Amino acid sequence: SIVQARDNLDVLPSSLGLFKAQQRMVLEMAREEIFRELFAEIDGYDYQLLDCAPSVSLLTVNAVAYTEEVFIPVSMEMLALAGARHFMRYLRDISRVLGRGAAIRLIVPTFYDPRRRVSETVLQSLIADFGSRVTHPIRIDTKLSEAPGSGQTIFEYAPGGRGAEDFARLADLVERMGPLASGSG
């Protein structure tokens, strides 16, 4: 069930039930439409974010079928870059099969460390492939991994840190961009 985590932030946390639901999806007709049906009654939100693993699963197919746009985080490692490219092909395949699909709205470079050459190499590859859809990178910051353990957002845990600064910049960008032309938020 939906939980109010903060003012203006509700979450629908994952649980063992989600794993069981995925197992049941295998037997369902029109299983790629399950999220559409489940979330049909949810309204009143400016944004709905679905945080999915970049894997080939029924949950991912449902998320792509449900949403209109995708933000793809890419860790600044060569294998992560290859995985992101594979996932983007997977998105195109799902869209083709369903006759509709989620647009790749933003590519979000994560774990960016300017001291490491691979970070710059991967970032430049993303920019070459996706141009203006690549956001300012989210820099590596130990506070980002510590915050969840304290039950806090990065803005509560380390409001003056790099992580908070980078995520605030990303949130501002998303807000300025607004919804896609089709009108979803």
Short mmCIF file of C-alpha atoms in Angstrom, two decimals:
data_model
loop_
_atom_site.label_atom_id
_atom_site.label_comp_id
_atom_site.label_asym_id
_atom_site.label_seq_id
_atom_site.Cartn_x
_atom_site.Cartn_y
_atom_site.Cartn_z
CA SER A 1 0.00 0.00 0.00
CA ILE A 2 0.99 3.62 -0.51
CA VAL A 3 2.95 5.13 2.38
CA GLN A 4 3.49 8.85 2.96
CA ALA A 5 7.26 9.05 3.45
CA ARG A 6 7.48 12.85 3.67
CA ASP A 7 5.33 15.86 2.87
CA ASN A 8 4.79 15.73 -0.89
CA LEU A 9 6.40 12.27 -1.18
CA ASP A 10 4.45 9.03 -1.16
CA VAL A 11 6.03 5.66 -1.87
CA LEU A 12 4.77 2.22 -2.76
CA PRO A 13 7.62 0.12 -1.39
CA SER A 14 8.69 -3.17 -2.86
CA SER A 15 8.19 -6.32 -0.83
CA LEU A 16 8.10 -10.09 -1.09
CA GLY A 17 4.60 -9.57 -2.47
CA LEU A 18 6.11 -7.93 -5.54
CA PHE A 19 8.18 -11.03 -6.22
CA LYS A 20 5.09 -13.20 -5.82
CA ALA A 21 3.11 -10.88 -8.10
CA GLN A 22 5.75 -11.29 -10.80
CA GLN A 23 5.43 -15.05 -10.54
CA ARG A 24 1.64 -14.78 -10.96
CA MET A 25 2.06 -12.45 -13.96
CA VAL A 26 3.52 -15.30 -15.99
CA LEU A 27 0.09 -16.96 -16.07
CA GLU A 28 -1.95 -13.82 -16.81
CA MET A 29 -3.37 -12.84 -20.18
CA ALA A 30 -2.36 -9.31 -21.27
CA ARG A 31 0.20 -9.40 -18.47
CA GLU A 32 1.99 -6.33 -19.85
CA GLU A 33 -1.13 -4.30 -18.90
CA ILE A 34 -1.18 -5.20 -15.20
CA PHE A 35 0.46 -1.94 -14.02
CA ARG A 36 -2.01 0.08 -16.10
CA GLU A 37 -4.86 -1.64 -14.29
CA LEU A 38 -3.26 -1.46 -10.83
CA PHE A 39 -2.33 2.21 -11.09
CA ALA A 40 -5.49 3.36 -12.91
CA GLU A 41 -6.97 4.63 -9.65
CA ILE A 42 -3.84 6.51 -8.60
CA ASP A 43 -4.07 10.17 -9.48
CA GLY A 44 -3.32 13.53 -7.95
CA TYR A 45 0.43 13.23 -8.38
CA ASP A 46 2.64 15.54 -10.41
CA TYR A 47 5.09 12.69 -11.00
CA GLN A 48 5.07 8.93 -10.59
CA LEU A 49 8.55 7.38 -10.50
CA LEU A 50 8.99 3.65 -10.96
CA ASP A 51 12.45 2.50 -9.88
CA CYS A 52 13.13 -0.74 -11.75
CA ALA A 53 16.18 -2.92 -12.08
CA PRO A 54 17.64 -2.77 -15.61
CA SER A 55 16.68 -6.36 -16.26
CA VAL A 56 14.55 -8.30 -18.67
CA SER A 57 11.56 -9.11 -16.48
CA LEU A 58 7.79 -8.87 -16.47
CA LEU A 59 8.03 -6.02 -13.97
CA THR A 60 10.19 -4.04 -16.39
CA VAL A 61 7.86 -4.79 -19.30
CA ASN A 62 4.91 -3.60 -17.21
CA ALA A 63 6.74 -0.46 -16.16
CA VAL A 64 7.62 0.36 -19.78
CA ALA A 65 4.06 -0.37 -20.92
CA TYR A 66 2.69 1.86 -18.16
CA THR A 67 4.97 4.86 -18.44
CA GLU A 68 5.51 7.39 -21.18
CA GLU A 69 9.09 8.36 -20.42
CA VAL A 70 12.18 6.76 -18.97
CA PHE A 71 15.14 8.19 -17.11
CA ILE A 72 18.10 5.82 -17.37
CA PRO A 73 20.84 6.07 -14.72
CA VAL A 74 24.22 4.89 -15.98
CA SER A 75 27.11 4.23 -13.63
CA MET A 76 30.40 5.57 -14.98
CA GLU A 77 31.85 2.15 -15.80
CA MET A 78 32.36 0.52 -19.21
CA LEU A 79 30.22 -2.53 -18.37
CA ALA A 80 27.42 -0.26 -17.14
CA LEU A 81 27.60 1.64 -20.43
CA ALA A 82 27.29 -1.62 -22.37
CA GLY A 83 24.40 -2.70 -20.13
CA ALA A 84 22.62 0.63 -20.64
CA ARG A 85 22.93 0.31 -24.41
CA HIS A 86 21.51 -3.21 -24.21
CA PHE A 87 18.65 -1.98 -22.03
CA MET A 88 17.85 0.78 -24.55
CA ARG A 89 17.58 -1.83 -27.31
CA TYR A 90 15.31 -3.82 -25.02
CA LEU A 91 13.11 -0.72 -24.55
CA ARG A 92 12.83 -0.30 -28.32
CA ASP A 93 11.90 -3.98 -28.71
CA ILE A 94 9.19 -3.71 -26.04
CA SER A 95 7.83 -0.56 -27.68
CA ARG A 96 7.71 -2.27 -31.07
CA VAL A 97 5.90 -5.34 -29.71
CA LEU A 98 3.38 -3.29 -27.70
CA GLY A 99 2.83 -0.70 -30.41
CA ARG A 100 3.66 2.07 -27.95
CA GLY A 101 6.46 2.74 -25.60
CA ALA A 102 8.32 4.94 -23.24
CA ALA A 103 10.52 7.66 -24.66
CA ILE A 104 14.05 7.85 -23.30
CA ARG A 105 13.78 11.29 -21.71
CA LEU A 106 17.03 11.57 -19.76
CA ILE A 107 20.27 9.67 -19.34
CA VAL A 108 21.61 10.29 -15.82
CA PRO A 109 25.34 9.63 -15.35
CA THR A 110 25.91 8.33 -11.80
CA PHE A 111 28.95 7.58 -9.65
CA TYR A 112 30.91 10.17 -11.61
CA ASP A 113 34.45 10.59 -10.27
CA PRO A 114 36.44 13.26 -12.11
CA ARG A 115 39.69 11.69 -10.85
CA ARG A 116 39.02 8.53 -12.88
CA ARG A 117 39.59 8.53 -16.62
CA VAL A 118 36.83 5.93 -17.14
CA SER A 119 34.26 8.38 -15.76
CA GLU A 120 35.09 10.93 -18.42
CA THR A 121 35.29 8.27 -21.15
CA VAL A 122 31.83 6.89 -20.34
CA LEU A 123 30.36 10.39 -19.95
CA GLN A 124 31.70 11.46 -23.35
CA SER A 125 30.35 8.26 -24.94
CA LEU A 126 26.91 9.00 -23.52
CA ILE A 127 27.03 12.58 -24.78
CA ALA A 128 28.12 11.38 -28.24
CA ASP A 129 25.21 8.89 -28.34
CA PHE A 130 22.45 10.89 -26.65
CA GLY A 131 23.45 14.55 -26.76
CA SER A 132 21.23 16.88 -24.77
CA ARG A 133 19.38 14.00 -23.07
CA VAL A 134 22.49 13.43 -20.90
CA THR A 135 22.19 15.31 -17.61
CA HIS A 136 24.88 16.80 -15.45
CA PRO A 137 26.52 13.82 -13.70
CA ILE A 138 25.71 12.73 -10.17
CA ARG A 139 29.14 12.77 -8.56
CA ILE A 140 30.38 10.01 -6.31
CA ASP A 141 29.62 10.90 -2.69
CA THR A 142 29.74 8.52 0.29
CA LYS A 143 26.85 10.47 1.83
CA LEU A 144 24.59 9.11 -0.93
CA SER A 145 25.17 5.55 0.27
CA GLU A 146 24.95 6.51 3.96
CA ALA A 147 21.65 8.43 3.78
CA PRO A 148 19.31 5.44 3.20
CA GLY A 149 20.82 3.62 6.18
CA SER A 150 19.81 6.54 8.38
CA GLY A 151 16.29 6.59 6.95
CA GLN A 152 16.85 10.02 5.45
CA THR A 153 16.92 11.57 2.03
CA ILE A 154 20.20 13.06 0.87
CA PHE A 155 18.65 16.50 1.39
CA GLU A 156 18.06 15.70 5.07
CA TYR A 157 21.28 13.77 5.69
CA ALA A 158 23.82 16.01 3.96
CA PRO A 159 22.01 19.05 2.53
CA GLY A 160 25.23 20.85 1.67
CA GLY A 161 26.97 17.90 0.05
CA ARG A 162 27.76 17.07 -3.56
CA GLY A 163 25.02 14.44 -3.73
CA ALA A 164 22.32 16.84 -2.58
CA GLU A 165 23.61 19.49 -4.96
CA ASP A 166 23.62 17.11 -7.93
CA PHE A 167 20.17 15.66 -7.21
CA ALA A 168 18.73 19.15 -6.66
CA ARG A 169 20.10 20.11 -10.06
CA LEU A 170 18.47 17.01 -11.60
CA ALA A 171 15.13 17.75 -9.90
CA ASP A 172 15.26 21.35 -11.17
CA LEU A 173 15.91 20.10 -14.70
CA VAL A 174 12.99 17.67 -14.57
CA GLU A 175 10.70 20.39 -13.24
CA ARG A 176 11.79 22.86 -15.96
CA MET A 177 11.28 20.24 -18.67
CA GLY A 178 7.74 19.57 -17.57
CA PRO A 179 5.64 16.71 -18.89
CA LEU A 180 5.88 15.25 -22.36
CA ALA A 181 3.65 16.76 -25.03
CA SER A 182 1.10 13.99 -24.49
CA GLY A 183 0.32 15.55 -21.13
CA SER A 184 1.49 13.01 -18.58
CA GLY A 185 3.43 14.13 -15.54
#
